[in-house]
């Protein structure tokens, strides 16, 4: 009755509704315009993890480290360090950074602050590249929004003088990712929107249908961006939420609108007047859209169980954009349909406007062919999916690093320079923070700290250990940490004092040991080294608390590798709970919809197999590099760690949409006829064209992001495109009819009700009236 009321209101207030729609778009667009500047590259820190504690520990009290820390890389292509001009040119770049009012630099340590005798470690092997550690007073989130502009200004100023000046670090990296995310979003939209119009016109035969569908998708996205912009002012949201929400909003928004538009056309073609056609559309396909939205929202809500900001941000964007698509489809689109009415029908291609069921005989024949040999077809389909899923067993996941940035970027150039001139591990050392309960200078912690340093140097895969211990030993050979006392520091030579201040906090309670690995942060060898460093830290802590007068130490191990490992672990630890919660939600929803136990179980099993196949293809392309060049992708040796869990929830919910769309038509026919074979064939014949068309649109949208996005979004978009394609073809056209043929009337078994059979004509009529409320 409520959906019928919406139909009546849509007809009566159509002009008012359209005007309100335009006004809503204007307001939403204004609010949405501020979203990019409020997004953050954060969200990877695991609350109360060791890596997070390290970040907090080094945020204050150290020279060259602060709330935001970065590395200034200067590369002179015209001079070397032996040339007199080199010093002047580097000093000019250093001063430009330290005096920039936007950056709010507070301290620095490195080539430009040390004397010529002490700064050799900060000169690259090429003799042209130098580095400085710089601390900023800017909060990390704000820095990530501002550093891209600063980097652009530095490049414009110094590039004409053959000087490459780069800001390297977490904040510059995520600032660049934010910028690239915006530009890739624009490119993806340029690719997707024309293709969407073309596909809708070719498949559904009308430009008005394409424009109406796009209007729904764009409105849902703008509404979502407006809400996210307000939320981002209070809560940190990941930069990836913008791309993910746009990708999903276009996909489901257009799909939902086409479900409604197609049914509206069908009712008009059947001879119903416009009011009745709209009412029937909302009562049938409207419930399809509503159920779909509930399914996606419920599935994505399970991701809040993962305590990782980036995943929760994307889940929030997905929930908002799907909810917006549902509301727009059920509240605003009916007004547009009431306004367009016959013009929408007249705009359809003549070959399709006679009746949308024309040409369904081929689908009917195909379904019957599959059901004549259900075992063979089912075995073949399952074998294919299993074969595709095999590579998934070797999936490796990690957090994004600078390699996802194009080599043309100054940030990437700086990253590559540091890696080439100072070693791959210099870009992301494993950071060990030792915290004592009493001042380090009192000597109680010295034996444990020195022993830890020696253990760390001896580990396989260590390129070096950066610390203040060497200079402290020169000053105080008997008790190196005695020289960390504030009064003693005051008397130290300038270079020694800077080194001590960079590695030992002003409060004399915290000390940093930077373990430089031989490989990059995401390399498996570095991850193995991290485990050894943590083991050494654990042993040092255990030894520090034994014996009278020995200081009790706490030691935390952090850095880029540690943050990636911590986020991987928290995803792995919570994934079983997420999967169980999602499967329970989907099972209950399908149980209520189909009133069957076996159909939901079968759908879940097949979806798991389909997701496994998607993972396998993802690994083959992005991790193994097979076909990567053909698709224009860059092989990264690993999958971004948030991609698999997002693919799981998104593909499950989207696949469930198609499952319900198909099986509710089958069930409606079965309740009326009791013909378990014929109902499957007729249901498939009626829904396959729309499912195929909707899936093709999804593939177009997701594929556009796969080709135009940055690497994490490429992987997510590619995975979604592959998953939807497999579901709409192998699963929907082969596995479903074959499995339903084997189960027969047991498809509809429900404890306490038994197995329904053929109904009487009267019962069929009553049942049909009831079932018309299910999916069309």
Short mmCIF file of C-alpha atoms in Angstrom, two decimals, residues 188-354:
data_model
loop_
_atom_site.label_atom_id
_atom_site.label_comp_id
_atom_site.label_asym_id
_atom_site.label_seq_id
_atom_site.Cartn_x
_atom_site.Cartn_y
_atom_site.Cartn_z
CA UNK A 188 36.93 7.14 -15.07
CA UNK A 189 33.77 9.21 -15.34
CA UNK A 190 34.79 10.43 -18.81
CA UNK A 191 35.18 6.81 -19.86
CA UNK A 192 32.13 5.40 -18.09
CA UNK A 193 29.38 7.94 -18.77
CA UNK A 194 29.43 7.81 -22.60
CA UNK A 195 29.70 4.01 -22.50
CA UNK A 196 26.75 3.80 -20.09
CA UNK A 197 24.60 5.87 -22.43
CA UNK A 198 25.68 3.75 -25.40
CA UNK A 199 25.00 0.44 -23.62
CA UNK A 200 21.59 1.54 -22.33
CA UNK A 201 20.56 2.82 -25.74
CA UNK A 202 21.73 -0.36 -27.50
CA UNK A 203 20.28 -2.78 -24.96
CA UNK A 204 17.13 -0.99 -23.92
CA UNK A 205 16.53 1.03 -27.03
CA UNK A 206 15.96 4.54 -25.73
CA UNK A 207 17.95 7.68 -25.01
CA UNK A 208 15.37 8.78 -22.44
CA UNK A 209 15.92 5.56 -20.50
CA UNK A 210 19.67 6.19 -20.50
CA UNK A 211 19.28 9.76 -19.29
CA UNK A 212 16.80 8.76 -16.59
CA UNK A 213 19.11 6.00 -15.37
CA UNK A 214 22.08 8.36 -15.31
CA UNK A 215 20.03 10.93 -13.40
CA UNK A 216 19.41 8.37 -10.66
CA UNK A 217 23.07 7.36 -10.43
CA UNK A 218 24.40 10.93 -10.42
CA UNK A 219 21.85 12.05 -7.83
CA UNK A 220 22.73 9.15 -5.53
CA UNK A 221 26.42 9.99 -5.82
CA UNK A 222 25.95 13.70 -5.15
CA UNK A 223 23.74 13.01 -2.13
CA UNK A 224 26.34 10.62 -0.79
CA UNK A 225 29.18 13.07 -1.32
CA UNK A 226 27.19 15.79 0.45
CA UNK A 227 26.65 13.60 3.52
CA UNK A 228 30.25 12.38 3.47
CA UNK A 229 31.48 15.97 3.30
CA UNK A 230 29.61 16.76 6.50
CA UNK A 231 30.87 13.60 8.20
CA UNK A 232 34.46 14.18 7.05
CA UNK A 233 34.47 17.44 8.99
CA UNK A 234 34.15 15.42 12.19
CA UNK A 235 35.65 12.00 11.41
CA UNK A 236 38.70 10.99 9.36
CA UNK A 237 37.59 9.41 6.08
CA UNK A 238 39.86 7.66 3.61
CA UNK A 239 40.52 9.16 0.20
CA UNK A 240 39.39 5.89 -1.38
CA UNK A 241 35.79 6.44 -0.26
CA UNK A 242 35.22 8.91 -3.11
CA UNK A 243 36.21 6.50 -5.88
CA UNK A 244 34.46 3.53 -4.30
CA UNK A 245 31.20 5.44 -3.75
CA UNK A 246 31.23 6.78 -7.32
CA UNK A 247 31.94 3.36 -8.80
CA UNK A 248 29.23 1.62 -6.76
CA UNK A 249 26.76 4.50 -7.07
CA UNK A 250 26.88 4.48 -10.85
CA UNK A 251 26.58 0.70 -10.93
CA UNK A 252 23.67 0.13 -8.55
CA UNK A 253 21.95 3.44 -9.29
CA UNK A 254 21.69 2.66 -12.99
CA UNK A 255 20.80 -0.98 -12.32
CA UNK A 256 18.00 -0.04 -9.94
CA UNK A 257 16.58 2.54 -12.29
CA UNK A 258 16.62 0.08 -15.20
CA UNK A 259 14.78 -2.52 -13.11
CA UNK A 260 12.02 0.03 -12.64
CA UNK A 261 12.08 1.49 -16.14
CA UNK A 262 11.98 -1.94 -17.76
CA UNK A 263 9.02 -3.08 -15.68
CA UNK A 264 7.24 0.22 -16.33
CA UNK A 265 7.67 -0.34 -20.07
CA UNK A 266 6.41 -3.90 -19.71
CA UNK A 267 3.25 -2.76 -17.96
CA UNK A 268 2.62 -0.04 -20.55
CA UNK A 269 3.17 -2.56 -23.35
CA UNK A 270 0.65 -4.87 -21.68
CA UNK A 271 -2.03 -2.20 -22.14
CA UNK A 272 -2.22 -0.78 -18.62
CA UNK A 273 -2.72 2.94 -18.19
CA UNK A 274 0.10 5.03 -16.81
CA UNK A 275 -1.13 5.15 -13.21
CA UNK A 276 -1.68 1.41 -13.00
CA UNK A 277 1.63 0.70 -14.73
CA UNK A 278 3.51 2.87 -12.26
CA UNK A 279 1.72 1.32 -9.28
CA UNK A 280 2.49 -2.22 -10.46
CA UNK A 281 6.10 -1.25 -11.16
CA UNK A 282 6.63 -0.03 -7.62
CA UNK A 283 4.78 -2.99 -6.11
CA UNK A 284 6.96 -5.49 -7.98
CA UNK A 285 10.28 -4.08 -9.19
CA UNK A 286 10.12 -1.48 -6.43
CA UNK A 287 10.37 -4.28 -3.91
CA UNK A 288 13.27 -5.68 -5.93
CA UNK A 289 15.15 -2.44 -5.48
CA UNK A 290 14.23 -2.19 -1.81
CA UNK A 291 15.38 -5.74 -1.09
CA UNK A 292 18.58 -5.17 -3.05
CA UNK A 293 19.37 -2.05 -1.10
CA UNK A 294 18.71 -3.75 2.22
CA UNK A 295 20.98 -6.64 1.20
CA UNK A 296 23.91 -4.44 0.17
CA UNK A 297 23.57 -2.17 3.19
CA UNK A 298 23.33 -5.12 5.59
CA UNK A 299 26.33 -6.84 4.02
CA UNK A 300 28.47 -3.69 4.07
CA UNK A 301 27.54 -2.95 7.68
CA UNK A 302 29.35 -6.11 8.73
CA UNK A 303 32.60 -4.38 7.76
CA UNK A 304 32.38 -2.15 10.85
CA UNK A 305 33.71 -5.21 12.67
CA UNK A 306 37.10 -4.50 11.07
CA UNK A 307 38.81 -1.82 13.23
CA UNK A 308 40.55 -0.21 10.26
CA UNK A 309 39.57 3.28 9.20
CA UNK A 310 40.08 2.78 5.46
CA UNK A 311 37.69 -0.19 5.36
CA UNK A 312 35.09 1.50 7.54
CA UNK A 313 35.29 4.61 5.36
CA UNK A 314 34.65 2.68 2.16
CA UNK A 315 31.87 0.68 3.87
CA UNK A 316 30.24 3.94 4.97
CA UNK A 317 30.42 5.29 1.43
CA UNK A 318 28.90 2.09 0.07
CA UNK A 319 26.07 2.13 2.60
CA UNK A 320 25.25 5.77 1.91
CA UNK A 321 25.40 5.54 -1.87
CA UNK A 322 23.25 2.39 -2.02
CA UNK A 323 20.72 3.85 0.41
CA UNK A 324 20.65 7.02 -1.67
CA UNK A 325 20.17 5.01 -4.87
CA UNK A 326 17.23 3.18 -3.31
CA UNK A 327 15.59 6.40 -2.09
CA UNK A 328 16.08 8.16 -5.42
CA UNK A 329 14.79 5.14 -7.34
CA UNK A 330 11.67 4.76 -5.22
CA UNK A 331 10.85 8.40 -4.52
CA UNK A 332 12.19 10.58 -7.33
CA UNK A 333 12.36 8.25 -10.33
CA UNK A 334 8.60 7.50 -10.22
CA UNK A 335 7.95 11.22 -10.64
CA UNK A 336 10.21 11.26 -13.67
CA UNK A 337 8.45 8.18 -15.08
CA UNK A 338 5.08 9.81 -14.49
CA UNK A 339 6.31 12.87 -16.34
CA UNK A 340 7.87 11.02 -19.26
CA UNK A 341 5.18 8.35 -19.54
CA UNK A 342 4.31 7.57 -23.16
CA UNK A 343 7.34 9.47 -24.45
CA UNK A 344 9.55 6.94 -22.70
CA UNK A 345 7.67 4.12 -24.43
CA UNK A 346 7.72 5.81 -27.83
CA UNK A 347 11.47 6.38 -27.56
CA UNK A 348 12.09 2.66 -27.38
CA UNK A 349 13.38 0.92 -30.47
CA UNK A 350 10.58 -0.55 -32.55
CA UNK A 351 11.97 -4.06 -32.30
CA UNK A 352 11.67 -3.98 -28.54
CA UNK A 353 8.70 -1.73 -27.92
CA UNK A 354 6.10 -4.29 -28.91
#
